[in-house]
Coordinates of C-alpha atoms and ligand atoms in Angstrom, one line a residue:
X1 CA 28.7 77.0 -73.8
X2 CA 25.5 77.8 -71.9
X3 CA 25.0 81.3 -70.6
X4 CA 26.0 81.7 -67.0
X5 CA 23.2 81.7 -64.5
X6 CA 22.5 85.2 -63.2
X7 CA 19.4 85.7 -61.1
X8 CA 18.2 88.7 -59.1
X9 CA 15.9 89.7 -56.3
X10 CA 14.4 93.1 -57.2
X11 CA 12.4 94.4 -54.3
X12 CA 10.6 97.7 -54.2
X13 CA 11.5 99.2 -50.8
X14 CA 8.1 99.3 -49.1
X15 CA 9.4 99.5 -45.5
X16 CA 10.0 95.9 -44.6
X17 CA 10.8 92.5 -46.0
X18 CA 7.6 90.6 -46.6
X19 CA 7.6 86.8 -46.2
X20 CA 6.6 86.5 -49.9
X21 CA 9.6 88.7 -50.9
X22 CA 11.9 86.7 -48.7
X23 CA 10.7 83.5 -50.3
X24 CA 11.3 84.9 -53.8
X25 CA 14.8 86.0 -52.7
X26 CA 15.4 82.5 -51.2
X27 CA 14.4 80.7 -54.4
X28 CA 16.6 82.9 -56.5
X29 CA 19.5 82.4 -54.0
X30 CA 18.9 78.6 -54.1
X31 CA 18.9 78.5 -57.8
X32 CA 22.1 80.6 -57.9
X33 CA 23.8 78.4 -55.3
X34 CA 22.6 75.2 -57.0
X35 CA 24.0 76.2 -60.3
X36 CA 27.1 78.1 -59.2
X37 CA 25.5 81.2 -60.6
X38 CA 25.4 84.8 -59.4
X39 CA 22.7 86.3 -57.1
X40 CA 22.1 90.0 -57.7
X41 CA 20.2 92.4 -55.5
X42 CA 18.6 95.3 -57.3
X43 CA 16.5 97.9 -55.6
X44 CA 13.5 98.9 -57.6
X45 CA 13.0 102.4 -56.2
X46 CA 11.7 104.3 -59.2
X47 CA 8.7 105.2 -57.1
X48 CA 10.7 107.9 -55.4
X49 CA 8.2 108.7 -52.7
X50 CA 8.8 105.2 -51.3
X51 CA 12.5 105.4 -51.3
X52 CA 14.1 105.9 -48.0
X53 CA 17.2 104.5 -46.4
X54 CA 15.3 102.8 -43.6
X55 CA 13.1 100.9 -46.0
X56 CA 16.2 99.6 -47.9
X57 CA 17.9 98.7 -44.6
X58 CA 14.9 96.5 -43.7
X59 CA 15.5 94.5 -46.8
X60 CA 19.2 94.1 -46.3
X61 CA 18.7 93.2 -42.7
X62 CA 16.0 90.6 -43.4
X63 CA 18.1 89.0 -46.2
X64 CA 21.2 88.9 -44.1
X65 CA 19.4 87.5 -41.1
X66 CA 18.1 84.7 -43.3
X67 CA 21.7 84.1 -44.6
X68 CA 20.8 85.0 -48.2
X69 CA 24.0 86.6 -49.1
X70 CA 24.1 88.3 -52.5
X71 CA 27.1 88.3 -54.8
X72 CA 26.5 91.5 -56.6
X73 CA 24.2 94.5 -56.2
X74 CA 23.2 97.1 -53.7
X75 CA 25.8 97.6 -50.9
X76 CA 28.0 95.2 -52.7
X77 CA 28.8 96.6 -56.1
X78 CA 29.5 94.8 -59.3
X79 CA 30.0 95.3 -63.0
X80 CA 26.5 96.1 -63.9
X81 CA 25.6 98.9 -61.5
X82 CA 24.3 101.2 -60.2
X83 CA 21.9 98.7 -58.5
X84 CA 19.3 101.3 -57.5
X85 CA 16.9 102.1 -60.2
X86 CA 16.7 105.7 -59.0
X87 CA 20.4 106.1 -60.2
X88 CA 19.9 104.5 -63.6
X89 CA 18.1 107.3 -65.4
X90 CA 20.7 107.7 -68.2
X91 CA 20.4 104.0 -69.0
X92 CA 16.7 104.2 -69.3
X93 CA 17.0 107.3 -71.6
X94 CA 19.3 105.3 -73.9
X95 CA 16.9 102.4 -74.1
X96 CA 14.0 104.7 -74.6
X97 CA 15.9 106.2 -77.6
X98 CA 16.3 102.7 -79.1
X99 CA 12.5 102.3 -79.2
X100 CA 11.9 105.8 -80.3
X101 CA 14.3 105.3 -83.2
X102 CA 12.3 102.3 -84.2
X103 CA 9.0 104.3 -84.0
X104 CA 7.6 102.2 -81.3
X105 CA 7.0 105.0 -78.8
X106 CA 4.4 107.7 -79.0
X107 CA 3.2 110.5 -76.8
X108 CA -0.2 110.5 -75.2
X109 CA -1.2 113.4 -72.9
X110 CA 2.4 113.9 -71.8
X111 CA 3.0 110.2 -71.1
X112 CA 5.1 108.0 -73.4
X113 CA 3.5 104.8 -74.5
X114 CA 4.9 101.7 -76.2
X115 CA 3.0 100.7 -79.4
X116 CA 2.0 97.0 -78.9
X117 CA 2.6 94.9 -82.0
X118 CA -0.8 93.3 -81.1
X119 CA 0.2 89.7 -81.4
X120 CA -0.3 86.6 -79.3
X121 CA 2.7 86.3 -77.0
X122 CA 3.5 82.9 -75.5
X123 CA 5.3 83.0 -72.2
X124 CA 7.4 79.9 -71.6
X125 CA 7.6 79.4 -67.9
X126 CA 9.7 76.8 -66.0
X127 CA 6.9 76.4 -63.4
X128 CA 3.7 77.3 -65.2
X129 CA 4.5 75.9 -68.7
X130 CA 3.8 77.7 -71.9
X131 CA 0.9 80.1 -71.7
X132 CA -0.4 82.1 -74.8
X133 CA -1.6 85.6 -74.1
X134 CA -3.6 87.2 -76.8
X135 CA -2.7 90.9 -76.8
X136 CA -4.5 91.8 -80.0
X137 CA -7.3 93.7 -78.4
X138 CA -6.4 97.3 -77.3
X139 CA -9.6 97.4 -75.3
X140 CA -8.3 94.8 -72.9
X141 CA -4.6 95.4 -73.4
X142 CA -4.0 99.1 -73.9
X143 CA -0.6 100.2 -75.0
X144 CA 1.6 100.3 -71.9
X145 CA 2.9 103.5 -70.6
X146 CA 6.7 103.5 -70.2
X147 CA 7.1 107.0 -68.8
X148 CA 4.8 109.2 -66.9
X149 CA 4.3 112.9 -67.8
X150 CA 6.4 113.8 -64.7
X151 CA 9.3 111.9 -66.2
X152 CA 9.2 109.0 -63.9
X153 CA 9.5 105.5 -65.3
X154 CA 7.0 102.7 -65.3
X155 CA 7.9 99.4 -63.6
X156 CA 7.6 97.2 -66.8
X157 CA 10.0 99.2 -68.8
X158 CA 12.8 99.6 -66.2
X159 CA 12.4 96.1 -65.0
X160 CA 13.1 94.7 -68.5
X161 CA 15.9 97.2 -69.3
X162 CA 17.7 96.3 -66.1
X163 CA 17.3 92.6 -66.6
X164 CA 18.8 93.0 -70.1
X165 CA 21.6 95.3 -68.9
X166 CA 22.4 93.1 -65.9
X167 CA 22.4 90.0 -68.1
X168 CA 19.8 88.2 -66.0
X169 CA 19.4 84.6 -67.2
X170 CA 16.4 83.6 -65.1
X171 CA 13.6 85.8 -63.7
X172 CA 12.3 84.0 -60.7
X173 CA 9.4 85.9 -59.1
X174 CA 6.0 85.7 -57.6
X175 CA 3.1 84.5 -59.7
X176 CA 1.4 87.9 -59.4
X177 CA 3.8 89.0 -62.1
X178 CA 2.9 86.3 -64.5
X179 CA 0.2 88.5 -66.1
X180 CA 2.9 91.3 -66.6
X181 CA 5.2 88.9 -68.4
X182 CA 3.7 89.1 -71.9
X183 CA 4.2 92.8 -71.8
X184 CA 7.8 92.3 -70.8
X185 CA 8.3 89.8 -73.6
X186 CA 7.0 92.4 -76.1
X187 CA 9.7 94.8 -74.9
X188 CA 12.4 92.1 -75.2
X189 CA 11.3 91.5 -78.7
X190 CA 11.3 95.3 -79.4
X191 CA 14.8 95.5 -78.2
X192 CA 15.8 92.5 -80.3
X193 CA 16.9 90.6 -77.2
X194 CA 16.1 87.0 -76.3
X195 CA 14.0 87.0 -73.1
X196 CA 15.4 85.4 -70.0
X197 CA 13.9 82.2 -68.7
X198 CA 10.9 82.8 -66.5
X199 CA 9.9 80.9 -63.3
X200 CA 6.8 82.3 -61.6
X201 CA 6.5 80.8 -58.1
X202 CA 3.2 80.1 -56.5
X203 CA 1.4 82.6 -54.3
X204 CA 1.4 82.3 -50.6
X205 CA -2.0 82.1 -49.1
X206 CA -3.3 82.7 -45.6
X207 CA -5.0 79.7 -43.8
X208 CA -8.4 81.2 -44.9
X209 CA -7.3 81.1 -48.6
X210 CA -6.8 84.8 -49.0
X211 CA -3.6 86.1 -50.5
X212 CA -1.1 86.9 -47.9
X213 CA -0.6 90.7 -47.6
X214 CA 1.6 92.8 -45.6
X215 CA -0.7 93.2 -42.7
X216 CA -1.2 89.5 -42.1
X217 CA 0.3 87.8 -39.0
X218 CA 3.7 86.5 -39.7
X219 CA 4.0 88.6 -42.9
X220 CA 7.1 90.5 -42.0
X221 CA 10.5 88.9 -41.6
X222 CA 11.2 91.5 -38.9
X223 CA 8.5 89.9 -36.7
X224 CA 10.4 86.6 -36.7
X225 CA 13.6 88.4 -35.7
X226 CA 11.9 90.1 -32.9
X227 CA 10.0 87.1 -31.7
X228 CA 13.1 85.0 -31.3
X229 CA 13.0 82.6 -34.2
X230 CA 16.2 80.9 -35.4
X231 CA 16.9 82.2 -38.9
X232 CA 17.7 78.7 -40.2
X233 CA 14.3 77.5 -39.0
X234 CA 12.5 80.3 -40.8
X235 CA 14.6 79.8 -43.9
X236 CA 13.8 76.0 -43.9
X237 CA 10.1 76.8 -43.5
X238 CA 10.2 79.2 -46.4
X239 CA 11.8 76.6 -48.6
X240 CA 8.7 74.5 -48.2
X241 CA 6.4 77.3 -49.5
X242 CA 6.3 76.0 -53.0
X243 CA 9.0 73.4 -53.0
X244 CA 9.6 70.1 -51.4
X245 CA 12.2 67.3 -51.5
X246 CA 9.6 64.9 -52.6
X247 CA 10.2 62.4 -49.8
X248 CA 8.1 63.9 -47.0
X249 CA 11.0 65.3 -45.2
X250 CA 10.5 68.8 -43.9
X251 CA 13.6 69.6 -41.9
X252 CA 16.6 69.5 -44.1
X253 CA 20.0 71.2 -43.9
X254 CA 20.4 74.1 -46.3
X255 CA 23.3 72.4 -48.1
X256 CA 21.0 69.6 -49.0
X257 CA 18.2 71.9 -50.1
X258 CA 20.7 73.7 -52.3
X259 CA 21.8 70.4 -53.9
X260 CA 18.2 69.2 -54.5
X261 CA 16.6 72.5 -55.6
X262 CA 15.5 72.6 -59.2
X263 CA 13.1 75.1 -60.8
X264 CA 11.2 72.4 -62.5
X265 CA 10.3 70.9 -59.1
X266 CA 8.6 74.1 -57.9
X267 CA 4.9 73.4 -57.2
X268 CA 2.3 75.0 -59.4
X269 CA -0.2 75.0 -56.5
X270 CA -0.4 78.0 -54.2
X271 CA 1.4 77.5 -50.9
X272 CA -0.6 77.7 -47.7
X273 CA 1.1 79.7 -45.0
X274 CA 1.0 78.0 -41.6
X275 CA 2.5 79.9 -38.7
X276 CA 2.0 76.9 -36.3
X277 CA 4.2 74.8 -38.5
X278 CA 6.9 77.5 -38.6
X279 CA 6.7 77.7 -34.8
X280 CA 7.0 73.9 -34.5
X281 CA 9.9 73.9 -36.9
X282 CA 11.6 76.6 -34.8
X283 CA 11.3 74.4 -31.7
X284 CA 12.8 71.5 -33.5
X285 CA 15.7 73.6 -34.7
X286 CA 16.4 74.9 -31.3
X287 CA 16.4 71.4 -29.8
X288 CA 18.7 70.1 -32.5
X289 CA 21.2 72.9 -32.9
X290 CA 24.6 72.8 -31.3
X291 CA 24.8 74.5 -27.9
X292 CA 27.3 77.1 -29.1
X293 CA 24.9 78.2 -31.9
X294 CA 22.0 78.3 -29.4
X295 CA 24.2 80.5 -27.2
X296 CA 25.0 82.9 -30.0
X297 CA 21.3 83.2 -30.9
X298 CA 20.2 83.6 -27.3
X299 CA 22.8 86.3 -26.3
X300 CA 21.0 89.3 -27.9
X301 CA 17.9 88.5 -25.9
X302 CA 19.8 87.8 -22.7
X303 CA 21.6 91.1 -23.1
X304 CA 18.4 93.0 -23.9
X305 CA 16.9 91.6 -20.7
X306 CA 19.8 92.9 -18.7
X307 CA 20.8 89.6 -17.2
X308 CA 24.2 89.7 -15.6
X309 CA 25.5 86.3 -16.5
X310 CA 29.1 86.9 -16.0
X311 CA 31.0 84.9 -18.5
X312 CA 30.1 82.9 -21.5
X313 CA 31.6 79.8 -19.8
X314 CA 29.2 80.3 -16.9
X315 CA 26.2 80.9 -19.2
X316 CA 26.6 77.9 -21.6
X317 CA 25.8 75.1 -19.0
X318 CA 22.7 77.0 -17.9
X319 CA 21.6 77.3 -21.5
X320 CA 22.2 73.6 -21.9
X321 CA 19.6 73.0 -19.1
X322 CA 16.9 75.0 -20.8
X323 CA 17.6 74.5 -24.5
X324 CA 15.1 71.7 -24.9
X325 CA 12.3 73.7 -23.2
X326 CA 12.6 76.9 -25.2
X327 CA 10.2 77.5 -28.1
X328 CA 11.2 81.0 -28.9
X329 CA 14.5 82.7 -28.1
X330 CA 12.6 85.4 -26.5
X331 CA 11.7 82.9 -23.8
X332 CA 15.3 82.4 -22.8
X333 CA 15.7 85.2 -20.3
X334 CA 12.7 84.1 -18.3
X335 CA 14.0 80.5 -18.2
X336 CA 17.4 81.5 -16.9
X337 CA 16.9 84.7 -15.0
X338 CA 16.6 83.0 -11.6
X339 CA 20.0 81.4 -12.1
X340 CA 22.0 84.5 -12.2
X341 CA 20.0 86.5 -9.7
X342 CA 19.9 85.4 -6.1
X343 CA 17.2 88.0 -5.4
X344 CA 14.8 86.3 -7.8
X345 CA 11.1 87.1 -7.4
X346 CA 8.6 84.4 -6.4
X347 CA 5.6 83.6 -8.5
X348 CA 2.7 84.1 -6.0
X349 CA 0.5 81.2 -7.4
X350 CA 3.5 78.8 -7.1
X351 CA 4.2 79.9 -3.5
X352 CA 0.5 79.4 -2.6
X353 CA 0.4 76.0 -4.2
X354 CA 3.7 74.4 -3.1
X355 CA 4.9 76.3 -0.1
X356 CA 2.0 77.5 1.9
X357 CA 0.6 74.1 2.2
X358 CA 0.4 71.7 5.1
X359 CA 3.8 70.3 6.0
X360 CA 5.7 72.0 3.2
X361 CA 7.9 74.0 5.5
X362 CA 8.9 70.9 7.5
X363 CA 9.7 69.0 4.3
X364 CA 11.8 71.9 3.0
X365 CA 13.8 72.0 6.2
X366 CA 14.3 68.2 6.2
X367 CA 15.3 68.4 2.6
X368 CA 17.9 71.1 3.3
X369 CA 19.4 69.0 6.1
X370 CA 19.5 65.9 3.9
X371 CA 21.0 67.7 0.9
X372 CA 23.8 69.1 3.2
X373 CA 25.3 65.6 3.3
X374 CA 25.0 64.5 -0.3
X375 CA 28.4 63.5 -1.8
X376 CA 29.4 64.1 -4.5
X377 CA 27.0 66.8 -5.6
X378 CA 25.6 65.5 -8.9
X379 CA 22.1 65.4 -10.5
X380 CA 22.1 61.6 -9.8
X381 CA 23.0 61.7 -6.2
X382 CA 20.6 64.6 -5.6
X383 CA 17.8 62.7 -7.2
X384 CA 18.6 59.7 -5.0
X385 CA 18.6 61.9 -1.9
X386 CA 15.1 63.2 -2.8
X387 CA 13.8 59.7 -3.2
X388 CA 15.4 58.4 0.0
X389 CA 14.0 61.2 2.0
X390 CA 10.5 60.9 0.4
X391 CA 10.6 57.2 1.4
X392 CA 11.7 58.0 4.9
X393 CA 9.0 60.6 5.3
X394 CA 6.4 58.3 3.6
X395 CA 5.5 61.0 1.0
X396 CA 5.6 61.1 -2.7
X397 CA 8.8 62.6 -4.2
X398 CA 6.7 65.3 -5.8
X399 CA 5.9 66.7 -2.4
X400 CA 9.6 67.5 -2.1
X401 CA 10.2 68.4 -5.7
X402 CA 7.6 71.2 -5.9
X403 CA 8.6 73.1 -2.8
X404 CA 12.3 72.7 -3.7
X405 CA 11.7 74.1 -7.1
X406 CA 9.8 77.1 -5.9
X407 CA 12.3 77.7 -3.2
X408 CA 15.3 77.5 -5.5
X409 CA 13.9 79.3 -8.5
X410 CA 10.7 81.2 -7.5
X411 CA 8.6 79.3 -10.1
X412 CA 6.9 76.0 -10.5
X413 CA 8.1 75.5 -14.1
X414 CA 11.6 75.2 -15.2
X415 CA 14.3 72.9 -16.4
X416 CA 15.1 69.5 -14.9
X417 CA 15.2 70.2 -11.1
X418 CA 18.1 67.8 -10.2
X419 CA 20.3 69.2 -13.0
X420 CA 19.6 72.7 -12.1
X421 CA 20.3 72.1 -8.4
X422 CA 23.6 70.5 -9.4
X423 CA 24.5 73.5 -11.4
X424 CA 23.5 76.0 -8.8
X425 CA 25.8 74.3 -6.3
X426 CA 25.0 73.1 -2.8
X427 CA 25.8 76.4 -1.1
X428 CA 23.5 78.5 -3.3
X429 CA 20.7 75.9 -3.0
X430 CA 20.8 75.8 0.8
X431 CA 21.0 79.6 0.9
X432 CA 17.9 79.8 -1.3
X433 CA 16.1 77.4 0.9
X434 CA 17.0 79.5 3.9
X435 CA 15.9 82.7 2.2
X436 CA 12.6 81.2 1.2
X437 CA 12.0 80.0 4.7
X438 CA 12.7 83.4 6.2
X439 CA 10.6 85.1 3.6
X440 CA 7.4 83.0 3.9
X441 CA 7.7 81.6 7.4
X442 CA 9.4 84.3 9.4
Ligands
LIG501 N1 9.9 95.3 -58.0 C1 9.1 94.2 -58.3 C2 8.4 93.7 -57.1 O1 8.8 94.0 -56.0 C3 10.0 93.2 -59.0 C4 9.3 92.2 -59.8 C5 10.3 91.3 -60.5 O2 11.0 90.5 -59.8 O3 10.5 91.3 -61.7 O4 7.4 93.0 -57.2

């Protein structure tokens, strides 16, 4: 029987979830879900200065937002805990003892070092292939420290101990760790343990070719949450940073990505980060998603803007009108605000352009009178009424449409006019025409 797949995401809590970290978590999650394995979350917080609750929360929040549920680990529990390195001291002591008993550890100025066997170590990587590392030269490869003089542990040591103890079968992580891997393999050998399989996934580069770092635009998952991206869109975008379905498709349901995802299909080449593409993909997702999902995702932004929309039943049809127009969920309040507030403000430039022009007042009045008789009140009959009146007045329909839109919404951009007038209802439309007339042509 083959060993069960157990993968882990092992972030150091630095204060936020970086896109590169999220992509690493995602690839681990995809591998676990593809194979029916277990996805573990381990917090690498040996660097105690950096450990704080808030930093860890940012990781949980980002992962949960992306829908990357973990089966075992921090906040979840499991058989191989604790899942915070800061709480695993006794385990590290025990493992240190094993190496000390074998005479592989020595002291150097208060620090503890591992005596390298000074061999060539070949790393077998599922993505990068087999790579020999010649570790024979102490000048270029000094014996690694495992413990600092202050008693704190070094990443390489605790990382390997935890992967052994947590029975990790595949280590899937960023390519920046590839050069650490021969050292890790030395430790596995020293413990007499078969190393896990390694898969080092390509770096993520900025458009200018530099390595993406935490200060770069779009680097923090939090920024997508705040800017009103749909999590499924961002997750789909991240899947393409180093992986593809090989048939030019870009937008794929996650279930399909799970079934197609194989470590051996991960690209070797670095992945170029393209925020425009992510933005485009978000718009596509918003257009295609079910209205109920769009409503769920929009609600936090609508509530934050303090829009008094009454009931969900009343809100959904309004969102249906604007769904295709919205590029970011943060835009939703501005698109719908006029609908729920009869005291909407007018955009000055729109008023200048469409209302304070020759004949606009007369046309608006004629339109109001004409719309009073439209039966039934539907987008189709309203549209027909606009066209009839334009023909009767001998003007282009646009000369009715623009003043009507500004009068009914205060702005010159918005969702389909006939549909929004239908939804507003005749009474409110006519009242808004009157209000506009009184305000600008007293
Ligand atoms: N704590 C390490 C990091 O955040 C984990 C590396 C690994 O996945 O082994 O880079």
